[in-house]
């Protein structure tokens, strides 16, 4: 079954506001997490990642927070722009027993709509 | 240069046909993947493959088979296509860090 999920399937925000997209995961062995952005008709695009030895990581206008205690991941987008409209996925990546075998498990996705 | 490229972008075919989707990566990655995205946008892994081993998701029908002529290519072959196979298929590759890069997708429509 799925081990990664999202609280909010859709999110509408006003242009210029901050967006927060949440994700819950259940595999405590996961040591690496990634947020992807998928625009219509395109493949998932890497946004930001974080390893389990960190609780926060910042990029350009984006911040990922990891709370291992409650197995929660969030993506914060500052000053949301129309170009941010897309479906956002969290994914967890755990190393399988066989060396070198990584597999990304994706959450259901949150559709972010930015209102101009 | 496109890091992960897959062809065709669109594929419309009749039930019962056999088709292939090609994927190439120029990132020098050791591991490649195929994912299926359904109409609800859910992404599910089908295969992961490196030069050592193939890992198959047990829910994938054996009509689906990955074929890798070399480390930079992982093609997806599908036999006896069914209506339920209609979806968007994504190829991806990753290094040992685990960060995966995706292709643009192939929208398969079975009629």
mmCIF file of C-alpha atoms in Angstrom:
data_model
loop_
_atom_site.group_PDB
_atom_site.id
_atom_site.type_symbol
_atom_site.label_atom_id
_atom_site.label_comp_id
_atom_site.label_asym_id
_atom_site.label_seq_id
_atom_site.Cartn_x
_atom_site.Cartn_y
_atom_site.Cartn_z
ATOM 1 C CA UNK A 1 0.000 0.000 0.000
ATOM 2 C CA UNK A 2 0.918 3.650 -0.140
ATOM 3 C CA UNK A 3 3.203 4.969 2.506
ATOM 4 C CA UNK A 4 3.101 8.619 1.525
ATOM 5 C CA UNK A 5 -0.049 10.750 1.543
ATOM 6 C CA UNK A 6 -1.260 14.311 1.414
ATOM 7 C CA UNK A 7 -3.731 16.144 3.635
ATOM 8 C CA UNK A 8 -5.038 18.557 0.998
ATOM 9 C CA UNK A 9 -5.842 17.456 -2.557
ATOM 10 C CA UNK A 10 -6.404 21.027 -3.795
ATOM 11 C CA UNK A 11 -5.142 24.391 -2.678
ATOM 12 C CA UNK A 12 -6.075 27.828 -4.007
ATOM 13 C CA UNK A 13 -3.985 30.825 -3.016
ATOM 14 C CA UNK A 14 -3.878 34.467 -3.949
ATOM 15 C CA UNK A 15 -0.910 35.623 -5.962
ATOM 16 C CA UNK A 16 1.727 36.964 -3.619
ATOM 17 C CA UNK A 17 0.600 34.918 -0.639
ATOM 18 C CA UNK A 18 2.591 32.049 0.819
ATOM 19 C CA UNK A 19 1.568 28.462 0.083
ATOM 20 C CA UNK A 20 1.985 25.469 2.335
ATOM 21 C CA UNK A 21 1.570 21.948 0.998
ATOM 22 C CA UNK A 22 1.589 19.110 3.497
ATOM 23 C CA UNK A 23 2.505 15.467 3.273
ATOM 24 C CA UNK A 24 2.399 12.550 5.695
ATOM 25 C CA UNK A 25 4.585 9.498 5.326
ATOM 26 C CA UNK A 26 4.458 6.198 7.149
ATOM 27 C CA UNK A 27 7.792 4.520 6.407
ATOM 28 C CA UNK A 28 10.060 5.445 9.304
ATOM 29 C CA UNK A 29 12.987 3.860 7.447
ATOM 30 C CA UNK A 30 12.842 6.437 4.656
ATOM 31 C CA UNK A 31 15.928 8.613 4.745
ATOM 32 C CA UNK A 32 15.433 10.919 1.813
ATOM 33 C CA UNK A 33 12.480 13.009 0.683
ATOM 34 C CA UNK A 34 11.833 14.969 -2.464
ATOM 35 C CA UNK A 35 9.221 17.468 -3.617
ATOM 36 C CA UNK A 36 8.282 17.467 -7.277
ATOM 37 C CA UNK A 37 6.272 19.913 -9.352
ATOM 38 C CA UNK A 38 4.277 18.648 -12.299
ATOM 39 C CA UNK A 39 2.853 21.097 -14.799
ATOM 40 C CA UNK A 40 0.167 20.080 -17.237
ATOM 41 C CA UNK A 41 1.507 17.839 -19.988
ATOM 42 C CA UNK A 42 4.958 17.562 -18.440
ATOM 43 C CA UNK A 43 6.894 15.178 -16.286
ATOM 44 C CA UNK A 44 7.552 15.703 -12.575
ATOM 45 C CA UNK A 45 10.261 18.288 -12.025
ATOM 46 C CA UNK A 46 12.568 18.250 -9.015
ATOM 47 C CA UNK A 47 12.046 21.192 -6.653
ATOM 48 C CA UNK A 48 13.883 20.471 -3.444
ATOM 49 C CA UNK A 49 15.004 17.551 -1.349
ATOM 50 C CA UNK A 50 15.888 16.856 2.259
ATOM 51 C CA UNK A 51 17.642 14.045 4.064
ATOM 52 C CA UNK A 52 16.421 12.600 7.321
ATOM 53 C CA UNK A 53 19.322 14.077 9.286
ATOM 54 C CA UNK A 54 17.917 17.553 8.605
ATOM 55 C CA UNK A 55 14.655 19.221 9.625
ATOM 56 C CA UNK A 56 14.702 22.202 7.294
ATOM 57 C CA UNK A 57 16.130 23.099 3.943
ATOM 58 C CA UNK A 58 15.687 26.263 1.920
ATOM 59 C CA UNK A 59 15.857 26.947 -1.767
ATOM 60 C CA UNK A 60 14.823 29.823 -3.933
ATOM 61 C CA UNK A 61 11.354 30.818 -2.618
ATOM 62 C CA UNK A 62 10.832 27.264 -1.354
ATOM 63 C CA UNK A 63 11.408 25.673 2.031
ATOM 64 C CA UNK A 64 10.954 22.065 2.996
ATOM 65 C CA UNK A 65 10.331 21.107 6.608
ATOM 66 C CA UNK A 66 10.689 17.587 7.944
ATOM 67 C CA UNK A 67 9.225 16.447 11.243
ATOM 68 C CA UNK A 68 10.331 12.884 11.800
ATOM 69 C CA UNK A 69 8.508 12.611 15.110
ATOM 70 C CA UNK A 70 5.127 12.815 13.426
ATOM 71 C CA UNK A 71 6.333 11.709 9.993
ATOM 72 C CA UNK A 72 5.322 14.925 8.318
ATOM 73 C CA UNK A 73 6.777 16.835 5.414
ATOM 74 C CA UNK A 74 5.779 20.252 4.141
ATOM 75 C CA UNK A 75 6.637 22.483 1.211
ATOM 76 C CA UNK A 76 6.395 26.208 1.680
ATOM 77 C CA UNK A 77 6.351 28.494 -1.334
ATOM 78 C CA UNK A 78 6.933 32.161 -0.633
ATOM 79 C CA UNK A 79 5.210 34.893 -2.657
ATOM 80 C CA UNK A 80 3.311 32.409 -4.808
ATOM 81 C CA UNK A 81 3.227 33.278 -8.495
ATOM 82 C CA UNK A 82 0.919 32.155 -11.334
ATOM 83 C CA UNK A 83 3.781 30.031 -12.661
ATOM 84 C CA UNK A 84 3.641 28.015 -9.461
ATOM 85 C CA UNK A 85 0.277 26.574 -10.476
ATOM 86 C CA UNK A 86 0.833 22.838 -10.829
ATOM 87 C CA UNK A 87 0.409 19.534 -9.045
ATOM 88 C CA UNK A 88 2.930 19.015 -6.263
ATOM 89 C CA UNK A 89 4.065 15.596 -5.110
ATOM 90 C CA UNK A 90 6.058 14.554 -2.117
ATOM 91 C CA UNK A 91 8.092 11.397 -2.505
ATOM 92 C CA UNK A 92 10.109 9.270 -0.169
ATOM 93 C CA UNK A 93 13.146 7.323 -1.221
ATOM 94 C CA UNK A 94 14.348 4.428 0.829
ATOM 95 C CA UNK A 95 17.205 2.135 0.006
ATOM 96 C CA UNK A 96 16.037 -1.390 -0.472
ATOM 97 C CA UNK A 97 17.764 -4.376 1.031
ATOM 98 C CA UNK A 98 19.576 -4.997 -2.200
ATOM 99 C CA UNK A 99 22.306 -2.412 -2.568
ATOM 100 C CA UNK A 100 21.695 0.364 -5.057
ATOM 101 C CA UNK A 101 17.979 -0.261 -5.372
ATOM 102 C CA UNK A 102 16.269 3.048 -4.788
ATOM 103 C CA UNK A 103 12.581 3.457 -5.319
ATOM 104 C CA UNK A 104 10.571 6.623 -5.049
ATOM 105 C CA UNK A 105 7.152 6.265 -3.464
ATOM 106 C CA UNK A 106 4.876 9.173 -4.351
ATOM 107 C CA UNK A 107 2.023 10.735 -2.478
ATOM 108 C CA UNK A 108 -1.283 11.479 -4.163
ATOM 109 C CA UNK A 109 -0.420 15.041 -5.133
ATOM 110 C CA UNK A 110 -1.847 18.462 -4.343
ATOM 111 C CA UNK A 111 -3.089 20.742 -7.070
ATOM 112 C CA UNK A 112 -2.027 24.321 -6.408
ATOM 113 C CA UNK A 113 -4.036 27.033 -8.149
ATOM 114 C CA UNK A 114 -2.798 30.598 -7.968
ATOM 115 C CA UNK A 115 -5.437 33.287 -8.244
ATOM 116 C CA UNK A 116 -4.115 36.407 -10.027
ATOM 117 C CA UNK B 1 20.042 18.817 -24.095
ATOM 118 C CA UNK B 2 17.170 16.830 -22.653
ATOM 119 C CA UNK B 3 18.346 14.761 -19.692
ATOM 120 C CA UNK B 4 15.691 12.052 -19.919
ATOM 121 C CA UNK B 5 13.870 11.699 -23.204
ATOM 122 C CA UNK B 6 11.148 9.288 -24.135
ATOM 123 C CA UNK B 7 9.305 8.635 -27.369
ATOM 124 C CA UNK B 8 6.658 8.805 -28.539
ATOM 125 C CA UNK B 9 4.907 11.563 -26.613
ATOM 126 C CA UNK B 10 1.512 10.267 -27.715
ATOM 127 C CA UNK B 11 0.551 6.727 -28.659
ATOM 128 C CA UNK B 12 -2.896 5.628 -29.776
ATOM 129 C CA UNK B 13 -3.372 1.972 -30.536
ATOM 130 C CA UNK B 14 -5.971 -0.762 -30.664
ATOM 131 C CA UNK B 15 -6.593 -3.419 -28.079
ATOM 132 C CA UNK B 16 -4.485 -6.514 -28.536
ATOM 133 C CA UNK B 17 -1.599 -4.726 -30.203
ATOM 134 C CA UNK B 18 2.005 -4.832 -29.001
ATOM 135 C CA UNK B 19 3.805 -1.519 -28.559
ATOM 136 C CA UNK B 20 7.063 -0.140 -27.219
ATOM 137 C CA UNK B 21 8.024 3.131 -25.582
ATOM 138 C CA UNK B 22 11.649 4.186 -25.741
ATOM 139 C CA UNK B 23 13.634 6.010 -23.078
ATOM 140 C CA UNK B 24 17.129 7.408 -23.066
ATOM 141 C CA UNK B 25 19.072 9.315 -20.408
ATOM 142 C CA UNK B 26 22.290 11.246 -20.894
ATOM 143 C CA UNK B 27 22.994 11.827 -17.204
ATOM 144 C CA UNK B 28 25.251 8.853 -16.726
ATOM 145 C CA UNK B 29 22.915 7.415 -14.116
ATOM 146 C CA UNK B 30 23.050 3.784 -13.129
ATOM 147 C CA UNK B 31 19.373 3.300 -12.364
ATOM 148 C CA UNK B 32 16.350 3.814 -14.576
ATOM 149 C CA UNK B 33 12.655 3.483 -13.855
ATOM 150 C CA UNK B 34 9.240 3.278 -15.395
ATOM 151 C CA UNK B 35 6.267 4.861 -13.681
ATOM 152 C CA UNK B 36 2.587 4.787 -14.560
ATOM 153 C CA UNK B 37 0.374 7.803 -13.852
ATOM 154 C CA UNK B 38 -3.357 7.186 -13.817
ATOM 155 C CA UNK B 39 -6.200 9.592 -14.497
ATOM 156 C CA UNK B 40 -6.139 10.721 -10.855
ATOM 157 C CA UNK B 41 -2.484 11.723 -11.200
ATOM 158 C CA UNK B 42 -1.266 8.965 -8.942
ATOM 159 C CA UNK B 43 2.295 7.919 -9.801
ATOM 160 C CA UNK B 44 3.111 4.276 -9.285
ATOM 161 C CA UNK B 45 6.431 2.632 -9.896
ATOM 162 C CA UNK B 46 6.453 -0.261 -12.332
ATOM 163 C CA UNK B 47 10.124 -1.172 -12.615
ATOM 164 C CA UNK B 48 13.493 -0.091 -11.414
ATOM 165 C CA UNK B 49 16.560 -1.337 -13.236
ATOM 166 C CA UNK B 50 20.291 -0.907 -13.050
ATOM 167 C CA UNK B 51 23.101 -2.814 -14.642
ATOM 168 C CA UNK B 52 22.849 -5.375 -11.911
ATOM 169 C CA UNK B 53 19.233 -6.139 -11.354
ATOM 170 C CA UNK B 54 15.637 -5.616 -12.315
ATOM 171 C CA UNK B 55 13.083 -4.975 -9.615
ATOM 172 C CA UNK B 56 9.529 -5.515 -10.661
ATOM 173 C CA UNK B 57 6.496 -4.207 -8.843
ATOM 174 C CA UNK B 58 4.483 -7.357 -8.268
ATOM 175 C CA UNK B 59 1.267 -5.651 -9.330
ATOM 176 C CA UNK B 60 2.531 -5.076 -12.880
ATOM 177 C CA UNK B 61 1.112 -7.602 -15.375
ATOM 178 C CA UNK B 62 3.694 -9.742 -17.128
ATOM 179 C CA UNK B 63 2.495 -8.227 -20.418
ATOM 180 C CA UNK B 64 4.788 -5.355 -19.480
ATOM 181 C CA UNK B 65 8.505 -5.938 -19.873
ATOM 182 C CA UNK B 66 11.443 -3.532 -19.668
ATOM 183 C CA UNK B 67 14.300 -3.981 -22.080
ATOM 184 C CA UNK B 68 17.679 -2.337 -21.600
ATOM 185 C CA UNK B 69 20.125 -2.510 -24.514
ATOM 186 C CA UNK B 70 22.648 -0.474 -22.515
ATOM 187 C CA UNK B 71 22.927 1.625 -19.368
ATOM 188 C CA UNK B 72 21.524 4.734 -21.039
ATOM 189 C CA UNK B 73 18.359 3.118 -22.366
ATOM 190 C CA UNK B 74 15.361 1.423 -20.788
ATOM 191 C CA UNK B 75 12.525 0.692 -23.153
ATOM 192 C CA UNK B 76 9.082 -0.500 -22.130
ATOM 193 C CA UNK B 77 7.423 -3.181 -24.193
ATOM 194 C CA UNK B 78 3.750 -3.973 -23.757
ATOM 195 C CA UNK B 79 2.074 -7.053 -25.205
ATOM 196 C CA UNK B 80 -1.633 -7.533 -25.887
ATOM 197 C CA UNK B 81 -2.654 -4.037 -24.898
ATOM 198 C CA UNK B 82 -5.838 -3.629 -22.881
ATOM 199 C CA UNK B 83 -8.136 -0.650 -22.347
ATOM 200 C CA UNK B 84 -6.950 -0.381 -18.742
ATOM 201 C CA UNK B 85 -3.402 0.198 -19.901
ATOM 202 C CA UNK B 86 -4.378 3.711 -21.004
ATOM 203 C CA UNK B 87 -2.350 6.100 -18.868
ATOM 204 C CA UNK B 88 0.698 8.335 -18.969
ATOM 205 C CA UNK B 89 3.965 6.453 -18.644
ATOM 206 C CA UNK B 90 7.063 8.165 -17.305
ATOM 207 C CA UNK B 91 10.643 7.116 -17.584
ATOM 208 C CA UNK B 92 13.100 8.343 -14.963
ATOM 209 C CA UNK B 93 16.704 7.892 -13.961
ATOM 210 C CA UNK B 94 18.683 8.488 -10.803
ATOM 211 C CA UNK B 95 22.170 8.343 -9.422
ATOM 212 C CA UNK B 96 23.025 6.665 -6.125
ATOM 213 C CA UNK B 97 21.900 9.811 -4.286
ATOM 214 C CA UNK B 98 18.343 8.823 -5.158
ATOM 215 C CA UNK B 99 17.346 12.078 -6.846
ATOM 216 C CA UNK B 100 15.297 11.056 -9.869
ATOM 217 C CA UNK B 101 14.843 12.967 -13.095
ATOM 218 C CA UNK B 102 11.797 12.327 -15.231
ATOM 219 C CA UNK B 103 11.043 12.342 -18.922
ATOM 220 C CA UNK B 104 8.140 14.244 -20.429
ATOM 221 C CA UNK B 105 5.856 11.241 -20.438
ATOM 222 C CA UNK B 106 4.094 9.115 -23.046
ATOM 223 C CA UNK B 107 0.335 9.322 -23.139
ATOM 224 C CA UNK B 108 -0.916 5.884 -24.165
ATOM 225 C CA UNK B 109 -4.503 5.546 -25.323
ATOM 226 C CA UNK B 110 -5.849 2.096 -26.055
ATOM 227 C CA UNK B 111 -9.026 2.022 -28.136
#
